[in-house]
Amino acid sequence: MASKQNSSQMILVVTIVVAIVLIAIIWPLSMMGKGSASSGSGDDAESRIMPVARVEMQKVVVKSDGKPRTGEAVYNAVCTACHAAGVAGAPKTGDKAAWAPRIATGAAALLASVTNGKNAMPPRGGGADLTDAELKAAVDYLTGKAK
Ligand code: HEC
């Protein structure tokens, strides 16, 4: 009973966080659209979203002049949001019991889950601009904490 209540509270928190992020992205876009006669084509919308999305990411992920970020840096910027506290059913960082059956499926399977997304975890763990190598380093870092 208590744990059921807990997880619905967590889902509520995640929903609110997602809503805030969406508002932060959509609000400046609606401001931008006011000046120009918008054609409303899909390509146009994408090109307007891209720079905003990139700025949003760079606020969180510190990219050091094109060098790949370490697994630890990626974890601290992106993955910690869910895995530190075990939000929405995420296996908690360092929780050996929670990680053991997942680690047993193999590094390739885990990387595939993160790349494609799994249940509450978005594709690339939400870090849309992460390279494959950075993603793999983050998975290694995260699973390494539970070995
Ligand atoms: C929005 C929350 C969220 C974020 C951010 C997130 N994860 Fe997850 N992650 C989850 C959840 C929830 C699961 C459990 C999915 C399931 O098995 O139902 C999970 C599971 C995993 C698994 C196990 C997959 C499997 O096949 O069992 C790995 C590995 C993982 N995450 C790595 C990462 C990495 C690396 C990052 C950062 C790049 C990250 N996660 C960011 C929520 C998140």
Short mmCIF file of N, CA and C and ligand atoms in Angstrom, two decimals:
data_model
loop_
_atom_site.label_atom_id
_atom_site.label_comp_id
_atom_site.label_asym_id
_atom_site.label_seq_id
_atom_site.Cartn_x
_atom_site.Cartn_y
_atom_site.Cartn_z
N MET A 1 0.85 -1.20 0.00
CA MET A 1 0.00 0.00 0.00
C MET A 1 0.88 1.25 0.00
N ALA A 2 1.82 1.28 0.96
CA ALA A 2 2.65 2.47 1.08
C ALA A 2 3.51 2.64 -0.17
N SER A 3 4.02 1.53 -0.71
CA SER A 3 4.90 1.66 -1.85
C SER A 3 4.11 2.03 -3.10
N LYS A 4 2.85 1.59 -3.17
CA LYS A 4 2.01 1.96 -4.31
C LYS A 4 1.81 3.48 -4.32
N GLN A 5 1.55 4.01 -3.14
CA GLN A 5 1.34 5.45 -3.02
C GLN A 5 2.61 6.19 -3.42
N ASN A 6 3.74 5.64 -2.97
CA ASN A 6 5.02 6.25 -3.26
C ASN A 6 5.28 6.36 -4.75
N SER A 7 5.00 5.26 -5.48
CA SER A 7 5.33 5.29 -6.90
C SER A 7 4.38 6.20 -7.66
N SER A 8 3.13 6.34 -7.19
CA SER A 8 2.26 7.27 -7.92
C SER A 8 2.68 8.71 -7.63
N GLN A 9 3.23 8.93 -6.44
CA GLN A 9 3.76 10.28 -6.17
C GLN A 9 4.95 10.57 -7.08
N MET A 10 5.78 9.54 -7.29
CA MET A 10 6.95 9.74 -8.15
C MET A 10 6.52 10.02 -9.58
N ILE A 11 5.49 9.29 -10.04
CA ILE A 11 5.00 9.52 -11.41
C ILE A 11 4.49 10.95 -11.52
N LEU A 12 3.83 11.44 -10.47
CA LEU A 12 3.33 12.81 -10.46
C LEU A 12 4.48 13.79 -10.58
N VAL A 13 5.54 13.54 -9.80
CA VAL A 13 6.70 14.43 -9.84
C VAL A 13 7.31 14.44 -11.24
N VAL A 14 7.48 13.25 -11.84
CA VAL A 14 8.06 13.16 -13.19
C VAL A 14 7.18 13.91 -14.18
N THR A 15 5.86 13.76 -14.05
CA THR A 15 4.93 14.44 -14.96
C THR A 15 5.10 15.95 -14.86
N ILE A 16 5.23 16.44 -13.63
CA ILE A 16 5.38 17.88 -13.43
C ILE A 16 6.69 18.37 -14.03
N VAL A 17 7.75 17.62 -13.81
CA VAL A 17 9.05 18.01 -14.35
C VAL A 17 8.99 18.06 -15.88
N VAL A 18 8.38 17.04 -16.50
CA VAL A 18 8.26 17.01 -17.96
C VAL A 18 7.44 18.22 -18.44
N ALA A 19 6.36 18.54 -17.72
CA ALA A 19 5.53 19.67 -18.11
C ALA A 19 6.32 20.96 -18.06
N ILE A 20 7.13 21.13 -17.03
CA ILE A 20 7.92 22.36 -16.89
C ILE A 20 8.92 22.46 -18.05
N VAL A 21 9.56 21.34 -18.37
CA VAL A 21 10.54 21.35 -19.47
C VAL A 21 9.85 21.70 -20.78
N LEU A 22 8.67 21.12 -21.01
CA LEU A 22 7.94 21.41 -22.26
C LEU A 22 7.58 22.88 -22.32
N ILE A 23 7.12 23.44 -21.22
CA ILE A 23 6.75 24.85 -21.21
C ILE A 23 7.97 25.71 -21.50
N ALA A 24 9.11 25.33 -20.91
CA ALA A 24 10.34 26.09 -21.11
C ALA A 24 10.75 26.09 -22.57
N ILE A 25 10.43 25.00 -23.30
CA ILE A 25 10.80 24.93 -24.72
C ILE A 25 9.76 25.62 -25.58
N ILE A 26 8.48 25.43 -25.26
CA ILE A 26 7.42 25.94 -26.14
C ILE A 26 7.21 27.44 -25.96
N TRP A 27 7.36 27.95 -24.76
CA TRP A 27 7.14 29.38 -24.50
C TRP A 27 8.01 30.27 -25.38
N PRO A 28 9.36 30.08 -25.37
CA PRO A 28 10.19 30.93 -26.26
C PRO A 28 9.83 30.75 -27.73
N LEU A 29 9.38 29.56 -28.14
CA LEU A 29 9.02 29.33 -29.54
C LEU A 29 7.80 30.17 -29.91
N SER A 30 6.83 30.23 -29.01
CA SER A 30 5.62 30.97 -29.34
C SER A 30 5.95 32.46 -29.41
N MET A 31 6.90 32.90 -28.63
CA MET A 31 7.36 34.29 -28.69
C MET A 31 8.01 34.57 -30.04
N MET A 32 8.86 33.60 -30.48
CA MET A 32 9.60 33.75 -31.73
C MET A 32 8.65 33.85 -32.91
N GLY A 33 7.60 33.02 -32.89
CA GLY A 33 6.69 32.94 -34.03
C GLY A 33 5.95 34.25 -34.27
N LYS A 34 5.86 35.11 -33.24
CA LYS A 34 5.03 36.32 -33.36
C LYS A 34 5.56 37.28 -34.41
N GLY A 35 6.90 37.40 -34.48
CA GLY A 35 7.47 38.36 -35.42
C GLY A 35 7.32 37.95 -36.87
N SER A 36 7.53 36.67 -37.15
CA SER A 36 7.58 36.24 -38.54
C SER A 36 6.25 35.67 -38.98
N ALA A 37 5.94 35.81 -40.27
CA ALA A 37 4.75 35.17 -40.82
C ALA A 37 5.08 33.69 -40.98
N SER A 38 4.62 32.90 -40.03
CA SER A 38 5.03 31.49 -40.03
C SER A 38 4.28 30.70 -41.08
N SER A 39 5.02 29.89 -41.83
CA SER A 39 4.41 29.08 -42.88
C SER A 39 3.78 27.83 -42.26
N GLY A 40 4.28 27.43 -41.08
CA GLY A 40 3.70 26.29 -40.40
C GLY A 40 4.14 24.96 -40.98
N SER A 41 5.11 24.95 -41.87
CA SER A 41 5.57 23.68 -42.44
C SER A 41 6.41 22.93 -41.41
N GLY A 42 6.43 21.61 -41.52
CA GLY A 42 7.14 20.77 -40.55
C GLY A 42 8.61 21.12 -40.47
N ASP A 43 9.24 21.32 -41.63
CA ASP A 43 10.67 21.63 -41.68
C ASP A 43 10.97 22.91 -40.92
N ASP A 44 10.11 23.89 -41.11
CA ASP A 44 10.30 25.19 -40.49
C ASP A 44 10.24 25.04 -38.96
N ALA A 45 9.24 24.31 -38.50
CA ALA A 45 9.08 24.12 -37.06
C ALA A 45 10.31 23.43 -36.49
N GLU A 46 10.82 22.44 -37.21
CA GLU A 46 11.98 21.70 -36.72
C GLU A 46 13.20 22.61 -36.59
N SER A 47 13.41 23.46 -37.61
CA SER A 47 14.58 24.31 -37.59
C SER A 47 14.46 25.35 -36.48
N ARG A 48 13.22 25.67 -36.11
CA ARG A 48 13.07 26.64 -35.01
C ARG A 48 13.25 25.96 -33.66
N ILE A 49 12.89 24.68 -33.60
CA ILE A 49 13.03 23.97 -32.33
C ILE A 49 14.49 23.62 -32.06
N MET A 50 15.21 23.23 -33.11
CA MET A 50 16.59 22.75 -32.94
C MET A 50 17.47 23.63 -32.04
N PRO A 51 17.61 24.94 -32.38
CA PRO A 51 18.51 25.75 -31.55
C PRO A 51 18.06 25.81 -30.10
N VAL A 52 16.77 25.87 -29.88
CA VAL A 52 16.26 25.95 -28.51
C VAL A 52 16.58 24.67 -27.76
N ALA A 53 16.32 23.54 -28.42
CA ALA A 53 16.59 22.25 -27.80
C ALA A 53 18.07 22.13 -27.46
N ARG A 54 18.91 22.62 -28.36
CA ARG A 54 20.34 22.52 -28.13
C ARG A 54 20.76 23.36 -26.93
N VAL A 55 20.21 24.56 -26.84
CA VAL A 55 20.53 25.43 -25.71
C VAL A 55 20.07 24.77 -24.41
N GLU A 56 18.88 24.18 -24.43
CA GLU A 56 18.37 23.51 -23.23
C GLU A 56 19.35 22.44 -22.77
N MET A 57 19.85 21.63 -23.72
CA MET A 57 20.77 20.56 -23.36
C MET A 57 22.07 21.11 -22.81
N GLN A 58 22.59 22.16 -23.46
CA GLN A 58 23.90 22.65 -23.07
C GLN A 58 23.88 23.24 -21.66
N LYS A 59 22.71 23.65 -21.22
CA LYS A 59 22.60 24.15 -19.87
C LYS A 59 22.94 23.04 -18.88
N VAL A 60 22.56 21.81 -19.25
CA VAL A 60 22.73 20.68 -18.35
C VAL A 60 24.05 19.97 -18.60
N VAL A 61 24.32 19.68 -19.87
CA VAL A 61 25.51 18.90 -20.21
C VAL A 61 26.65 19.84 -20.58
N VAL A 62 27.72 19.77 -19.80
CA VAL A 62 28.86 20.61 -20.10
C VAL A 62 29.72 19.91 -21.13
N LYS A 63 29.78 20.48 -22.32
CA LYS A 63 30.57 19.87 -23.38
C LYS A 63 31.88 20.63 -23.48
N SER A 64 32.98 19.93 -23.27
CA SER A 64 34.27 20.58 -23.31
C SER A 64 34.83 20.51 -24.72
N ASP A 65 34.80 21.63 -25.41
CA ASP A 65 35.28 21.81 -26.79
C ASP A 65 35.36 20.54 -27.64
N GLY A 66 34.20 19.93 -27.87
CA GLY A 66 34.11 18.82 -28.81
C GLY A 66 34.64 17.49 -28.30
N LYS A 67 35.31 17.49 -27.15
CA LYS A 67 35.82 16.22 -26.61
C LYS A 67 34.65 15.39 -26.09
N PRO A 68 34.73 14.06 -26.24
CA PRO A 68 33.64 13.24 -25.70
C PRO A 68 33.58 13.37 -24.18
N ARG A 69 32.34 13.41 -23.67
CA ARG A 69 32.17 13.51 -22.23
C ARG A 69 32.39 12.15 -21.58
N THR A 70 32.91 12.14 -20.38
CA THR A 70 33.14 10.87 -19.69
C THR A 70 31.81 10.30 -19.23
N GLY A 71 31.82 8.99 -18.92
CA GLY A 71 30.62 8.35 -18.42
C GLY A 71 30.11 9.04 -17.16
N GLU A 72 31.05 9.44 -16.31
CA GLU A 72 30.66 10.09 -15.06
C GLU A 72 29.97 11.44 -15.34
N ALA A 73 30.53 12.21 -16.28
CA ALA A 73 29.96 13.52 -16.61
C ALA A 73 28.55 13.35 -17.19
N VAL A 74 28.38 12.36 -18.07
CA VAL A 74 27.06 12.12 -18.67
C VAL A 74 26.08 11.67 -17.60
N TYR A 75 26.55 10.76 -16.74
CA TYR A 75 25.68 10.27 -15.66
C TYR A 75 25.20 11.45 -14.81
N ASN A 76 26.15 12.30 -14.40
CA ASN A 76 25.80 13.42 -13.51
C ASN A 76 24.87 14.43 -14.19
N ALA A 77 24.99 14.55 -15.51
CA ALA A 77 24.17 15.54 -16.22
C ALA A 77 22.80 14.99 -16.59
N VAL A 78 22.73 13.72 -16.95
CA VAL A 78 21.49 13.19 -17.54
C VAL A 78 20.86 12.08 -16.70
N CYS A 79 21.63 11.03 -16.42
CA CYS A 79 21.05 9.80 -15.88
C CYS A 79 20.68 9.93 -14.40
N THR A 80 21.42 10.77 -13.68
CA THR A 80 21.21 10.89 -12.24
C THR A 80 19.77 11.32 -11.91
N ALA A 81 19.13 12.04 -12.83
CA ALA A 81 17.77 12.55 -12.60
C ALA A 81 16.83 11.44 -12.17
N CYS A 82 16.96 10.26 -12.78
CA CYS A 82 16.08 9.15 -12.43
C CYS A 82 16.79 8.09 -11.60
N HIS A 83 18.06 7.82 -11.93
CA HIS A 83 18.70 6.66 -11.32
C HIS A 83 19.21 6.92 -9.91
N ALA A 84 19.49 8.17 -9.53
CA ALA A 84 19.98 8.45 -8.18
C ALA A 84 18.93 8.06 -7.14
N ALA A 85 17.67 8.42 -7.39
CA ALA A 85 16.61 8.15 -6.41
C ALA A 85 15.73 6.98 -6.81
N GLY A 86 15.94 6.44 -8.02
CA GLY A 86 15.09 5.34 -8.49
C GLY A 86 13.71 5.82 -8.89
N VAL A 87 13.66 6.95 -9.61
CA VAL A 87 12.38 7.54 -10.03
C VAL A 87 11.69 6.64 -11.06
N ALA A 88 10.37 6.50 -10.93
CA ALA A 88 9.53 5.82 -11.93
C ALA A 88 9.98 4.40 -12.23
N GLY A 89 10.50 3.73 -11.19
CA GLY A 89 10.89 2.33 -11.38
C GLY A 89 12.28 2.14 -11.92
N ALA A 90 13.07 3.21 -11.99
CA ALA A 90 14.45 3.09 -12.46
C ALA A 90 15.28 2.35 -11.40
N PRO A 91 16.14 1.40 -11.83
CA PRO A 91 17.03 0.76 -10.86
C PRO A 91 17.98 1.80 -10.27
N LYS A 92 18.03 1.83 -8.94
CA LYS A 92 18.81 2.85 -8.24
C LYS A 92 20.31 2.63 -8.43
N THR A 93 21.04 3.73 -8.60
CA THR A 93 22.48 3.66 -8.74
C THR A 93 23.11 2.97 -7.52
N GLY A 94 23.92 1.96 -7.76
CA GLY A 94 24.63 1.29 -6.67
C GLY A 94 23.81 0.22 -5.97
N ASP A 95 22.55 0.02 -6.37
CA ASP A 95 21.69 -0.99 -5.76
C ASP A 95 21.98 -2.34 -6.43
N LYS A 96 22.87 -3.11 -5.79
CA LYS A 96 23.36 -4.35 -6.41
C LYS A 96 22.21 -5.30 -6.73
N ALA A 97 21.25 -5.44 -5.82
CA ALA A 97 20.14 -6.38 -6.03
C ALA A 97 19.29 -5.97 -7.23
N ALA A 98 19.09 -4.67 -7.38
CA ALA A 98 18.27 -4.19 -8.50
C ALA A 98 19.00 -4.34 -9.83
N TRP A 99 20.32 -4.21 -9.78
CA TRP A 99 21.09 -4.22 -11.03
C TRP A 99 21.51 -5.62 -11.47
N ALA A 100 21.71 -6.54 -10.50
CA ALA A 100 22.28 -7.85 -10.85
C ALA A 100 21.54 -8.54 -12.00
N PRO A 101 20.19 -8.65 -11.94
CA PRO A 101 19.51 -9.34 -13.06
C PRO A 101 19.62 -8.58 -14.38
N ARG A 102 19.77 -7.28 -14.32
CA ARG A 102 19.89 -6.50 -15.55
C ARG A 102 21.30 -6.65 -16.12
N ILE A 103 22.31 -6.59 -15.21
CA ILE A 103 23.69 -6.74 -15.67
C ILE A 103 23.87 -8.12 -16.31
N ALA A 104 23.13 -9.11 -15.77
CA ALA A 104 23.24 -10.48 -16.28
C ALA A 104 22.78 -10.59 -17.73
N THR A 105 21.98 -9.64 -18.21
CA THR A 105 21.52 -9.70 -19.61
C THR A 105 22.62 -9.28 -20.57
N GLY A 106 23.70 -8.72 -20.03
CA GLY A 106 24.84 -8.36 -20.88
C GLY A 106 24.87 -6.88 -21.23
N ALA A 107 26.11 -6.38 -21.42
CA ALA A 107 26.31 -4.95 -21.68
C ALA A 107 25.61 -4.50 -22.96
N ALA A 108 25.59 -5.37 -23.98
CA ALA A 108 25.00 -4.98 -25.26
C ALA A 108 23.49 -4.79 -25.12
N ALA A 109 22.84 -5.68 -24.34
CA ALA A 109 21.39 -5.58 -24.15
C ALA A 109 21.05 -4.31 -23.38
N LEU A 110 21.86 -3.99 -22.37
CA LEU A 110 21.61 -2.79 -21.57
C LEU A 110 21.77 -1.54 -22.43
N LEU A 111 22.82 -1.53 -23.24
CA LEU A 111 23.06 -0.38 -24.10
C LEU A 111 21.89 -0.22 -25.09
N ALA A 112 21.37 -1.34 -25.59
CA ALA A 112 20.24 -1.28 -26.52
C ALA A 112 19.01 -0.70 -25.83
N SER A 113 18.78 -1.11 -24.55
CA SER A 113 17.64 -0.57 -23.80
C SER A 113 17.74 0.95 -23.67
N VAL A 114 18.94 1.41 -23.35
CA VAL A 114 19.11 2.85 -23.15
C VAL A 114 18.99 3.59 -24.49
N THR A 115 19.58 3.03 -25.53
CA THR A 115 19.56 3.68 -26.85
C THR A 115 18.12 3.83 -27.35
N ASN A 116 17.33 2.77 -27.20
CA ASN A 116 15.97 2.78 -27.74
C ASN A 116 14.94 3.28 -26.74
N GLY A 117 15.32 3.34 -25.47
CA GLY A 117 14.36 3.67 -24.41
C GLY A 117 13.70 2.40 -23.90
N LYS A 118 13.27 2.44 -22.64
CA LYS A 118 12.60 1.28 -22.06
C LYS A 118 11.60 1.77 -21.02
N ASN A 119 10.33 1.48 -21.24
CA ASN A 119 9.24 1.93 -20.35
C ASN A 119 9.38 3.42 -20.02
N ALA A 120 9.63 3.76 -18.74
CA ALA A 120 9.67 5.18 -18.38
C ALA A 120 10.96 5.87 -18.83
N MET A 121 11.95 5.08 -19.27
CA MET A 121 13.21 5.71 -19.70
C MET A 121 13.11 6.12 -21.17
N PRO A 122 13.34 7.41 -21.45
CA PRO A 122 13.26 7.86 -22.85
C PRO A 122 14.47 7.36 -23.65
N PRO A 123 14.38 7.34 -24.99
CA PRO A 123 15.53 6.96 -25.80
C PRO A 123 16.76 7.77 -25.44
N ARG A 124 17.93 7.15 -25.44
CA ARG A 124 19.22 7.74 -25.05
C ARG A 124 19.14 8.31 -23.63
N GLY A 125 18.28 7.73 -22.81
CA GLY A 125 18.16 8.20 -21.42
C GLY A 125 17.73 9.65 -21.34
N GLY A 126 17.22 10.20 -22.46
CA GLY A 126 16.81 11.60 -22.48
C GLY A 126 17.90 12.53 -22.98
N GLY A 127 19.11 12.02 -23.11
CA GLY A 127 20.23 12.85 -23.58
C GLY A 127 20.34 12.76 -25.10
N ALA A 128 19.45 13.47 -25.81
CA ALA A 128 19.32 13.31 -27.26
C ALA A 128 20.62 13.60 -28.01
N ASP A 129 21.49 14.44 -27.46
CA ASP A 129 22.70 14.80 -28.20
C ASP A 129 23.91 13.95 -27.81
N LEU A 130 23.69 12.93 -26.99
CA LEU A 130 24.81 12.07 -26.59
C LEU A 130 25.25 11.21 -27.76
N THR A 131 26.55 11.06 -27.94
CA THR A 131 27.05 10.15 -28.97
C THR A 131 26.93 8.71 -28.45
N ASP A 132 27.07 7.75 -29.36
CA ASP A 132 27.00 6.34 -28.96
C ASP A 132 28.08 6.02 -27.93
N ALA A 133 29.28 6.58 -28.13
CA ALA A 133 30.38 6.30 -27.21
C ALA A 133 30.10 6.88 -25.83
N GLU A 134 29.52 8.08 -25.80
CA GLU A 134 29.20 8.72 -24.52
C GLU A 134 28.12 7.92 -23.79
N LEU A 135 27.17 7.43 -24.57
CA LEU A 135 26.09 6.64 -23.98
C LEU A 135 26.64 5.35 -23.38
N LYS A 136 27.54 4.70 -24.12
CA LYS A 136 28.13 3.46 -23.65
C LYS A 136 28.95 3.71 -22.37
N ALA A 137 29.70 4.82 -22.36
CA ALA A 137 30.51 5.16 -21.19
C ALA A 137 29.61 5.38 -19.97
N ALA A 138 28.44 5.99 -20.20
CA ALA A 138 27.52 6.25 -19.09
C ALA A 138 26.94 4.94 -18.55
N VAL A 139 26.61 4.01 -19.47
CA VAL A 139 26.09 2.71 -19.04
C VAL A 139 27.16 1.98 -18.23
N ASP A 140 28.40 2.01 -18.73
CA ASP A 140 29.50 1.34 -18.01
C ASP A 140 29.68 1.95 -16.62
N TYR A 141 29.60 3.27 -16.55
CA TYR A 141 29.77 3.95 -15.27
C TYR A 141 28.66 3.54 -14.30
N LEU A 142 27.43 3.56 -14.81
CA LEU A 142 26.25 3.27 -13.97
C LEU A 142 26.29 1.81 -13.49
N THR A 143 26.55 0.88 -14.40
CA THR A 143 26.57 -0.53 -13.99
C THR A 143 27.79 -0.81 -13.12
N GLY A 144 28.89 -0.11 -13.37
CA GLY A 144 30.10 -0.29 -12.57
C GLY A 144 29.87 0.02 -11.09
N LYS A 145 28.94 0.93 -10.82
CA LYS A 145 28.62 1.31 -9.44
C LYS A 145 27.91 0.19 -8.69
N ALA A 146 27.34 -0.76 -9.43
CA ALA A 146 26.53 -1.81 -8.79
C ALA A 146 27.22 -3.17 -8.87
N LYS A 147 28.51 -3.19 -9.20
CA LYS A 147 29.20 -4.48 -9.34
C LYS A 147 29.98 -4.80 -8.07
C1 HEC B 1 13.45 9.68 -17.09
C2 HEC B 1 14.12 8.81 -16.19
C3 HEC B 1 15.40 8.11 -16.65
C4 HEC B 1 16.55 8.70 -17.11
C5 HEC B 1 16.86 10.17 -17.31
C6 HEC B 1 17.47 7.61 -17.35
N1 HEC B 1 16.90 6.42 -17.05
FE1 HEC B 1 17.75 4.58 -17.22
N2 HEC B 1 16.04 3.71 -16.59
C7 HEC B 1 14.89 4.38 -16.21
C8 HEC B 1 13.86 3.42 -15.87
C9 HEC B 1 12.46 3.73 -15.41
C10 HEC B 1 14.43 2.14 -16.06
C11 HEC B 1 13.77 0.79 -15.86
C12 HEC B 1 13.14 0.37 -17.17
C13 HEC B 1 12.42 -0.95 -16.99
O1 HEC B 1 13.09 -1.99 -16.96
O2 HEC B 1 11.20 -0.91 -16.86
C14 HEC B 1 15.81 2.37 -16.51
C15 HEC B 1 16.69 1.34 -16.80
C16 HEC B 1 18.00 1.54 -17.20
C17 HEC B 1 18.94 0.49 -17.50
C18 HEC B 1 18.64 -1.00 -17.46
C19 HEC B 1 18.02 -1.39 -18.78
C20 HEC B 1 17.63 -2.84 -18.84
O3 HEC B 1 17.58 -3.36 -19.95
O4 HEC B 1 17.36 -3.43 -17.80
C21 HEC B 1 20.12 1.08 -17.82
C22 HEC B 1 21.41 0.39 -18.23
C23 HEC B 1 19.92 2.50 -17.75
N3 HEC B 1 18.63 2.76 -17.36
C24 HEC B 1 20.88 3.44 -18.02
C25 HEC B 1 20.65 4.81 -18.10
C26 HEC B 1 21.64 5.76 -18.54
C27 HEC B 1 23.06 5.41 -18.94
C28 HEC B 1 21.05 6.98 -18.49
C29 HEC B 1 21.66 8.32 -18.87
C30 HEC B 1 22.24 8.45 -20.18
C31 HEC B 1 19.69 6.78 -18.02
N4 HEC B 1 19.48 5.45 -17.80
C32 HEC B 1 18.76 7.80 -17.84
C33 HEC B 1 14.71 5.75 -16.16
C34 HEC B 1 15.63 6.68 -16.60
#
